[in-house]
Amino acid sequence: GIVPLAYSPMGQGRLTGKYSAESPPQGRRRFGAHPMEHVEAVLELVRRVGETNERTPSQVALRWLVQKGAVPIPGAKNQEQASLNAGALGWELSATDMAALDAVALEGRRTIHGRIFQHG
């Protein structure tokens, strides 16, 4: 079968928990046409699910993709980020968490007019 590759699985840093609507990235990474407000509901949910599962928002986002059958291609600037990304492996999201993430992802897609993180 065909396996989808998930390019930019953390939405250019949006789903790492590093940025918020009140504290967006500066310069080149300021997200252009897709400001943080467009993904606040997704970010809030991955944070909550992460807290419940003792995982980071990034690990939740990556785990969701893996459980959907995709192969995420996350970036990592250093060994610490690579190790955090690897923390998406070896555990499972509950069916309830998967359903909630599916719903908020669909709503996020509607919010940004079907352009999922297309280089702002």
mmCIF file with all atom_site columns, C-alpha atoms in Angstrom:
data_model
loop_
_atom_site.group_PDB
_atom_site.id
_atom_site.type_symbol
_atom_site.label_atom_id
_atom_site.label_alt_id
_atom_site.label_comp_id
_atom_site.label_asym_id
_atom_site.label_entity_id
_atom_site.label_seq_id
_atom_site.pdbx_PDB_ins_code
_atom_site.Cartn_x
_atom_site.Cartn_y
_atom_site.Cartn_z
_atom_site.occupancy
_atom_site.B_iso_or_equiv
_atom_site.pdbx_formal_charge
_atom_site.auth_seq_id
_atom_site.auth_comp_id
_atom_site.auth_asym_id
_atom_site.auth_atom_id
_atom_site.pdbx_PDB_model_num
ATOM 1   C CA . GLY A 1 1   ? 0.000   0.000  0.000  1.00 0.00 ? 1   GLY A CA 1
ATOM 2   C CA . ILE A 1 2   ? 0.856   3.654  -0.111 1.00 0.00 ? 2   ILE A CA 1
ATOM 3   C CA . VAL A 1 3   ? 1.987   5.285  3.118  1.00 0.00 ? 3   VAL A CA 1
ATOM 4   C CA . PRO A 1 4   ? 1.572   9.064  3.401  1.00 0.00 ? 4   PRO A CA 1
ATOM 5   C CA . LEU A 1 5   ? 4.561   11.136 4.501  1.00 0.00 ? 5   LEU A CA 1
ATOM 6   C CA . ALA A 1 6   ? 3.651   13.959 6.875  1.00 0.00 ? 6   ALA A CA 1
ATOM 7   C CA . TYR A 1 7   ? 5.804   16.922 5.904  1.00 0.00 ? 7   TYR A CA 1
ATOM 8   C CA . SER A 1 8   ? 6.149   19.626 8.575  1.00 0.00 ? 8   SER A CA 1
ATOM 9   C CA . PRO A 1 9   ? 4.192   17.556 11.125 1.00 0.00 ? 9   PRO A CA 1
ATOM 10  C CA . MET A 1 10  ? 4.523   20.222 13.797 1.00 0.00 ? 10  MET A CA 1
ATOM 11  C CA . GLY A 1 11  ? 3.323   23.009 11.536 1.00 0.00 ? 11  GLY A CA 1
ATOM 12  C CA . GLN A 1 12  ? 6.639   24.870 11.346 1.00 0.00 ? 12  GLN A CA 1
ATOM 13  C CA . GLY A 1 13  ? 6.850   24.891 15.133 1.00 0.00 ? 13  GLY A CA 1
ATOM 14  C CA . ARG A 1 14  ? 3.218   25.788 15.812 1.00 0.00 ? 14  ARG A CA 1
ATOM 15  C CA . LEU A 1 15  ? 2.502   22.504 17.620 1.00 0.00 ? 15  LEU A CA 1
ATOM 16  C CA . THR A 1 16  ? 5.662   22.404 19.716 1.00 0.00 ? 16  THR A CA 1
ATOM 17  C CA . GLY A 1 17  ? 4.212   24.567 22.469 1.00 0.00 ? 17  GLY A CA 1
ATOM 18  C CA . LYS A 1 18  ? 7.029   27.057 21.892 1.00 0.00 ? 18  LYS A CA 1
ATOM 19  C CA . TYR A 1 19  ? 4.768   29.714 20.331 1.00 0.00 ? 19  TYR A CA 1
ATOM 20  C CA . SER A 1 20  ? 1.332   31.148 21.065 1.00 0.00 ? 20  SER A CA 1
ATOM 21  C CA . ALA A 1 21  ? -0.924  33.887 19.709 1.00 0.00 ? 21  ALA A CA 1
ATOM 22  C CA . GLU A 1 22  ? 0.522   36.172 22.402 1.00 0.00 ? 22  GLU A CA 1
ATOM 23  C CA . SER A 1 23  ? 4.104   35.090 21.683 1.00 0.00 ? 23  SER A CA 1
ATOM 24  C CA . PRO A 1 24  ? 4.436   34.316 17.957 1.00 0.00 ? 24  PRO A CA 1
ATOM 25  C CA . PRO A 1 25  ? 7.788   33.699 16.303 1.00 0.00 ? 25  PRO A CA 1
ATOM 26  C CA . GLN A 1 26  ? 9.615   36.679 14.896 1.00 0.00 ? 26  GLN A CA 1
ATOM 27  C CA . GLY A 1 27  ? 11.218  37.327 11.541 1.00 0.00 ? 27  GLY A CA 1
ATOM 28  C CA . ARG A 1 28  ? 11.008  34.809 8.760  1.00 0.00 ? 28  ARG A CA 1
ATOM 29  C CA . ARG A 1 29  ? 9.095   32.259 10.885 1.00 0.00 ? 29  ARG A CA 1
ATOM 30  C CA . ARG A 1 30  ? 6.120   34.495 11.688 1.00 0.00 ? 30  ARG A CA 1
ATOM 31  C CA . PHE A 1 31  ? 3.714   32.269 9.696  1.00 0.00 ? 31  PHE A CA 1
ATOM 32  C CA . GLY A 1 32  ? 2.401   34.792 7.177  1.00 0.00 ? 32  GLY A CA 1
ATOM 33  C CA . ALA A 1 33  ? -1.181  33.975 6.201  1.00 0.00 ? 33  ALA A CA 1
ATOM 34  C CA . HIS A 1 34  ? -1.612  31.340 8.929  1.00 0.00 ? 34  HIS A CA 1
ATOM 35  C CA . PRO A 1 35  ? -1.220  33.065 12.302 1.00 0.00 ? 35  PRO A CA 1
ATOM 36  C CA . MET A 1 36  ? -1.230  31.189 15.592 1.00 0.00 ? 36  MET A CA 1
ATOM 37  C CA . GLU A 1 37  ? -4.895  32.041 16.149 1.00 0.00 ? 37  GLU A CA 1
ATOM 38  C CA . HIS A 1 38  ? -5.724  29.506 13.424 1.00 0.00 ? 38  HIS A CA 1
ATOM 39  C CA . VAL A 1 39  ? -4.262  26.607 15.403 1.00 0.00 ? 39  VAL A CA 1
ATOM 40  C CA . GLU A 1 40  ? -4.945  27.638 19.007 1.00 0.00 ? 40  GLU A CA 1
ATOM 41  C CA . ALA A 1 41  ? -7.642  24.964 19.499 1.00 0.00 ? 41  ALA A CA 1
ATOM 42  C CA . VAL A 1 42  ? -5.314  22.265 18.156 1.00 0.00 ? 42  VAL A CA 1
ATOM 43  C CA . LEU A 1 43  ? -2.436  23.485 20.322 1.00 0.00 ? 43  LEU A CA 1
ATOM 44  C CA . GLU A 1 44  ? -4.638  23.615 23.421 1.00 0.00 ? 44  GLU A CA 1
ATOM 45  C CA . LEU A 1 45  ? -5.769  20.029 22.856 1.00 0.00 ? 45  LEU A CA 1
ATOM 46  C CA . VAL A 1 46  ? -2.290  18.597 22.181 1.00 0.00 ? 46  VAL A CA 1
ATOM 47  C CA . ARG A 1 47  ? -1.121  20.305 25.379 1.00 0.00 ? 47  ARG A CA 1
ATOM 48  C CA . ARG A 1 48  ? -3.977  18.760 27.406 1.00 0.00 ? 48  ARG A CA 1
ATOM 49  C CA . VAL A 1 49  ? -3.495  15.317 25.881 1.00 0.00 ? 49  VAL A CA 1
ATOM 50  C CA . GLY A 1 50  ? 0.242   15.653 26.471 1.00 0.00 ? 50  GLY A CA 1
ATOM 51  C CA . GLU A 1 51  ? -0.258  16.475 30.143 1.00 0.00 ? 51  GLU A CA 1
ATOM 52  C CA . THR A 1 52  ? -2.565  13.475 30.570 1.00 0.00 ? 52  THR A CA 1
ATOM 53  C CA . ASN A 1 53  ? -0.030  11.161 28.915 1.00 0.00 ? 53  ASN A CA 1
ATOM 54  C CA . GLU A 1 54  ? 3.088   12.832 30.355 1.00 0.00 ? 54  GLU A CA 1
ATOM 55  C CA . ARG A 1 55  ? 4.223   13.806 26.838 1.00 0.00 ? 55  ARG A CA 1
ATOM 56  C CA . THR A 1 56  ? 5.064   17.033 25.034 1.00 0.00 ? 56  THR A CA 1
ATOM 57  C CA . PRO A 1 57  ? 2.702   18.645 22.521 1.00 0.00 ? 57  PRO A CA 1
ATOM 58  C CA . SER A 1 58  ? 5.149   17.634 19.768 1.00 0.00 ? 58  SER A CA 1
ATOM 59  C CA . GLN A 1 59  ? 5.094   14.009 20.876 1.00 0.00 ? 59  GLN A CA 1
ATOM 60  C CA . VAL A 1 60  ? 1.288   14.012 20.844 1.00 0.00 ? 60  VAL A CA 1
ATOM 61  C CA . ALA A 1 61  ? 1.177   15.519 17.335 1.00 0.00 ? 61  ALA A CA 1
ATOM 62  C CA . LEU A 1 62  ? 3.713   12.985 16.036 1.00 0.00 ? 62  LEU A CA 1
ATOM 63  C CA . ARG A 1 63  ? 1.997   10.062 17.793 1.00 0.00 ? 63  ARG A CA 1
ATOM 64  C CA . TRP A 1 64  ? -1.365  11.047 16.276 1.00 0.00 ? 64  TRP A CA 1
ATOM 65  C CA . LEU A 1 65  ? 0.172   10.931 12.798 1.00 0.00 ? 65  LEU A CA 1
ATOM 66  C CA . VAL A 1 66  ? 1.829   7.554  13.438 1.00 0.00 ? 66  VAL A CA 1
ATOM 67  C CA . GLN A 1 67  ? -1.452  6.081  14.679 1.00 0.00 ? 67  GLN A CA 1
ATOM 68  C CA . LYS A 1 68  ? -3.182  7.465  11.572 1.00 0.00 ? 68  LYS A CA 1
ATOM 69  C CA . GLY A 1 69  ? -0.729  5.418  9.480  1.00 0.00 ? 69  GLY A CA 1
ATOM 70  C CA . ALA A 1 70  ? 1.444   8.305  8.311  1.00 0.00 ? 70  ALA A CA 1
ATOM 71  C CA . VAL A 1 71  ? 5.219   8.612  8.512  1.00 0.00 ? 71  VAL A CA 1
ATOM 72  C CA . PRO A 1 72  ? 6.010   12.024 10.014 1.00 0.00 ? 72  PRO A CA 1
ATOM 73  C CA . ILE A 1 73  ? 9.130   13.887 8.910  1.00 0.00 ? 73  ILE A CA 1
ATOM 74  C CA . PRO A 1 74  ? 9.875   16.116 11.911 1.00 0.00 ? 74  PRO A CA 1
ATOM 75  C CA . GLY A 1 75  ? 12.776  18.514 11.936 1.00 0.00 ? 75  GLY A CA 1
ATOM 76  C CA . ALA A 1 76  ? 15.317  18.620 14.731 1.00 0.00 ? 76  ALA A CA 1
ATOM 77  C CA . LYS A 1 77  ? 17.996  21.252 15.249 1.00 0.00 ? 77  LYS A CA 1
ATOM 78  C CA . ASN A 1 78  ? 19.859  19.301 17.926 1.00 0.00 ? 78  ASN A CA 1
ATOM 79  C CA . GLN A 1 79  ? 20.073  16.010 19.790 1.00 0.00 ? 79  GLN A CA 1
ATOM 80  C CA . GLU A 1 80  ? 17.590  17.130 22.449 1.00 0.00 ? 80  GLU A CA 1
ATOM 81  C CA . GLN A 1 81  ? 14.905  17.842 19.842 1.00 0.00 ? 81  GLN A CA 1
ATOM 82  C CA . ALA A 1 82  ? 15.614  14.520 18.116 1.00 0.00 ? 82  ALA A CA 1
ATOM 83  C CA . SER A 1 83  ? 15.242  12.709 21.451 1.00 0.00 ? 83  SER A CA 1
ATOM 84  C CA . LEU A 1 84  ? 11.975  14.515 22.154 1.00 0.00 ? 84  LEU A CA 1
ATOM 85  C CA . ASN A 1 85  ? 10.690  13.497 18.714 1.00 0.00 ? 85  ASN A CA 1
ATOM 86  C CA . ALA A 1 86  ? 11.588  9.872  19.453 1.00 0.00 ? 86  ALA A CA 1
ATOM 87  C CA . GLY A 1 87  ? 9.352   10.142 22.527 1.00 0.00 ? 87  GLY A CA 1
ATOM 88  C CA . ALA A 1 88  ? 6.394   9.822  20.149 1.00 0.00 ? 88  ALA A CA 1
ATOM 89  C CA . LEU A 1 89  ? 7.201   6.110  19.896 1.00 0.00 ? 89  LEU A CA 1
ATOM 90  C CA . GLY A 1 90  ? 6.463   3.280  22.316 1.00 0.00 ? 90  GLY A CA 1
ATOM 91  C CA . TRP A 1 91  ? 3.049   4.392  23.566 1.00 0.00 ? 91  TRP A CA 1
ATOM 92  C CA . GLU A 1 92  ? -0.491  4.840  22.231 1.00 0.00 ? 92  GLU A CA 1
ATOM 93  C CA . LEU A 1 93  ? -3.107  7.552  22.300 1.00 0.00 ? 93  LEU A CA 1
ATOM 94  C CA . SER A 1 94  ? -6.498  6.379  23.557 1.00 0.00 ? 94  SER A CA 1
ATOM 95  C CA . ALA A 1 95  ? -9.435  6.096  21.175 1.00 0.00 ? 95  ALA A CA 1
ATOM 96  C CA . THR A 1 96  ? -10.965 9.101  22.954 1.00 0.00 ? 96  THR A CA 1
ATOM 97  C CA . ASP A 1 97  ? -7.832  11.197 22.427 1.00 0.00 ? 97  ASP A CA 1
ATOM 98  C CA . MET A 1 98  ? -7.608  10.124 18.777 1.00 0.00 ? 98  MET A CA 1
ATOM 99  C CA . ALA A 1 99  ? -11.243 11.113 18.173 1.00 0.00 ? 99  ALA A CA 1
ATOM 100 C CA . ALA A 1 100 ? -10.740 14.501 19.842 1.00 0.00 ? 100 ALA A CA 1
ATOM 101 C CA . LEU A 1 101 ? -7.562  15.150 17.832 1.00 0.00 ? 101 LEU A CA 1
ATOM 102 C CA . ASP A 1 102 ? -9.296  14.084 14.610 1.00 0.00 ? 102 ASP A CA 1
ATOM 103 C CA . ALA A 1 103 ? -12.150 16.518 15.289 1.00 0.00 ? 103 ALA A CA 1
ATOM 104 C CA . VAL A 1 104 ? -9.937  19.486 16.150 1.00 0.00 ? 104 VAL A CA 1
ATOM 105 C CA . ALA A 1 105 ? -7.661  18.796 13.171 1.00 0.00 ? 105 ALA A CA 1
ATOM 106 C CA . LEU A 1 106 ? -10.661 18.829 10.856 1.00 0.00 ? 106 LEU A CA 1
ATOM 107 C CA . GLU A 1 107 ? -11.873 22.105 12.348 1.00 0.00 ? 107 GLU A CA 1
ATOM 108 C CA . GLY A 1 108 ? -8.363  23.571 12.009 1.00 0.00 ? 108 GLY A CA 1
ATOM 109 C CA . ARG A 1 109 ? -8.332  22.606 8.372  1.00 0.00 ? 109 ARG A CA 1
ATOM 110 C CA . ARG A 1 110 ? -11.609 24.452 7.807  1.00 0.00 ? 110 ARG A CA 1
ATOM 111 C CA . THR A 1 111 ? -10.194 27.511 9.582  1.00 0.00 ? 111 THR A CA 1
ATOM 112 C CA . ILE A 1 112 ? -7.247  27.816 7.226  1.00 0.00 ? 112 ILE A CA 1
ATOM 113 C CA . HIS A 1 113 ? -9.274  27.052 4.111  1.00 0.00 ? 113 HIS A CA 1
ATOM 114 C CA . GLY A 1 114 ? -7.852  23.607 3.450  1.00 0.00 ? 114 GLY A CA 1
ATOM 115 C CA . ARG A 1 115 ? -4.241  24.757 3.311  1.00 0.00 ? 115 ARG A CA 1
ATOM 116 C CA . ILE A 1 116 ? -2.632  22.725 6.082  1.00 0.00 ? 116 ILE A CA 1
ATOM 117 C CA . PHE A 1 117 ? 0.555   24.587 6.990  1.00 0.00 ? 117 PHE A CA 1
ATOM 118 C CA . GLN A 1 118 ? 1.485   25.521 3.432  1.00 0.00 ? 118 GLN A CA 1
ATOM 119 C CA . HIS A 1 119 ? 4.422   27.812 4.165  1.00 0.00 ? 119 HIS A CA 1
ATOM 120 C CA . GLY A 1 120 ? 2.263   30.665 5.441  1.00 0.00 ? 120 GLY A CA 1
#
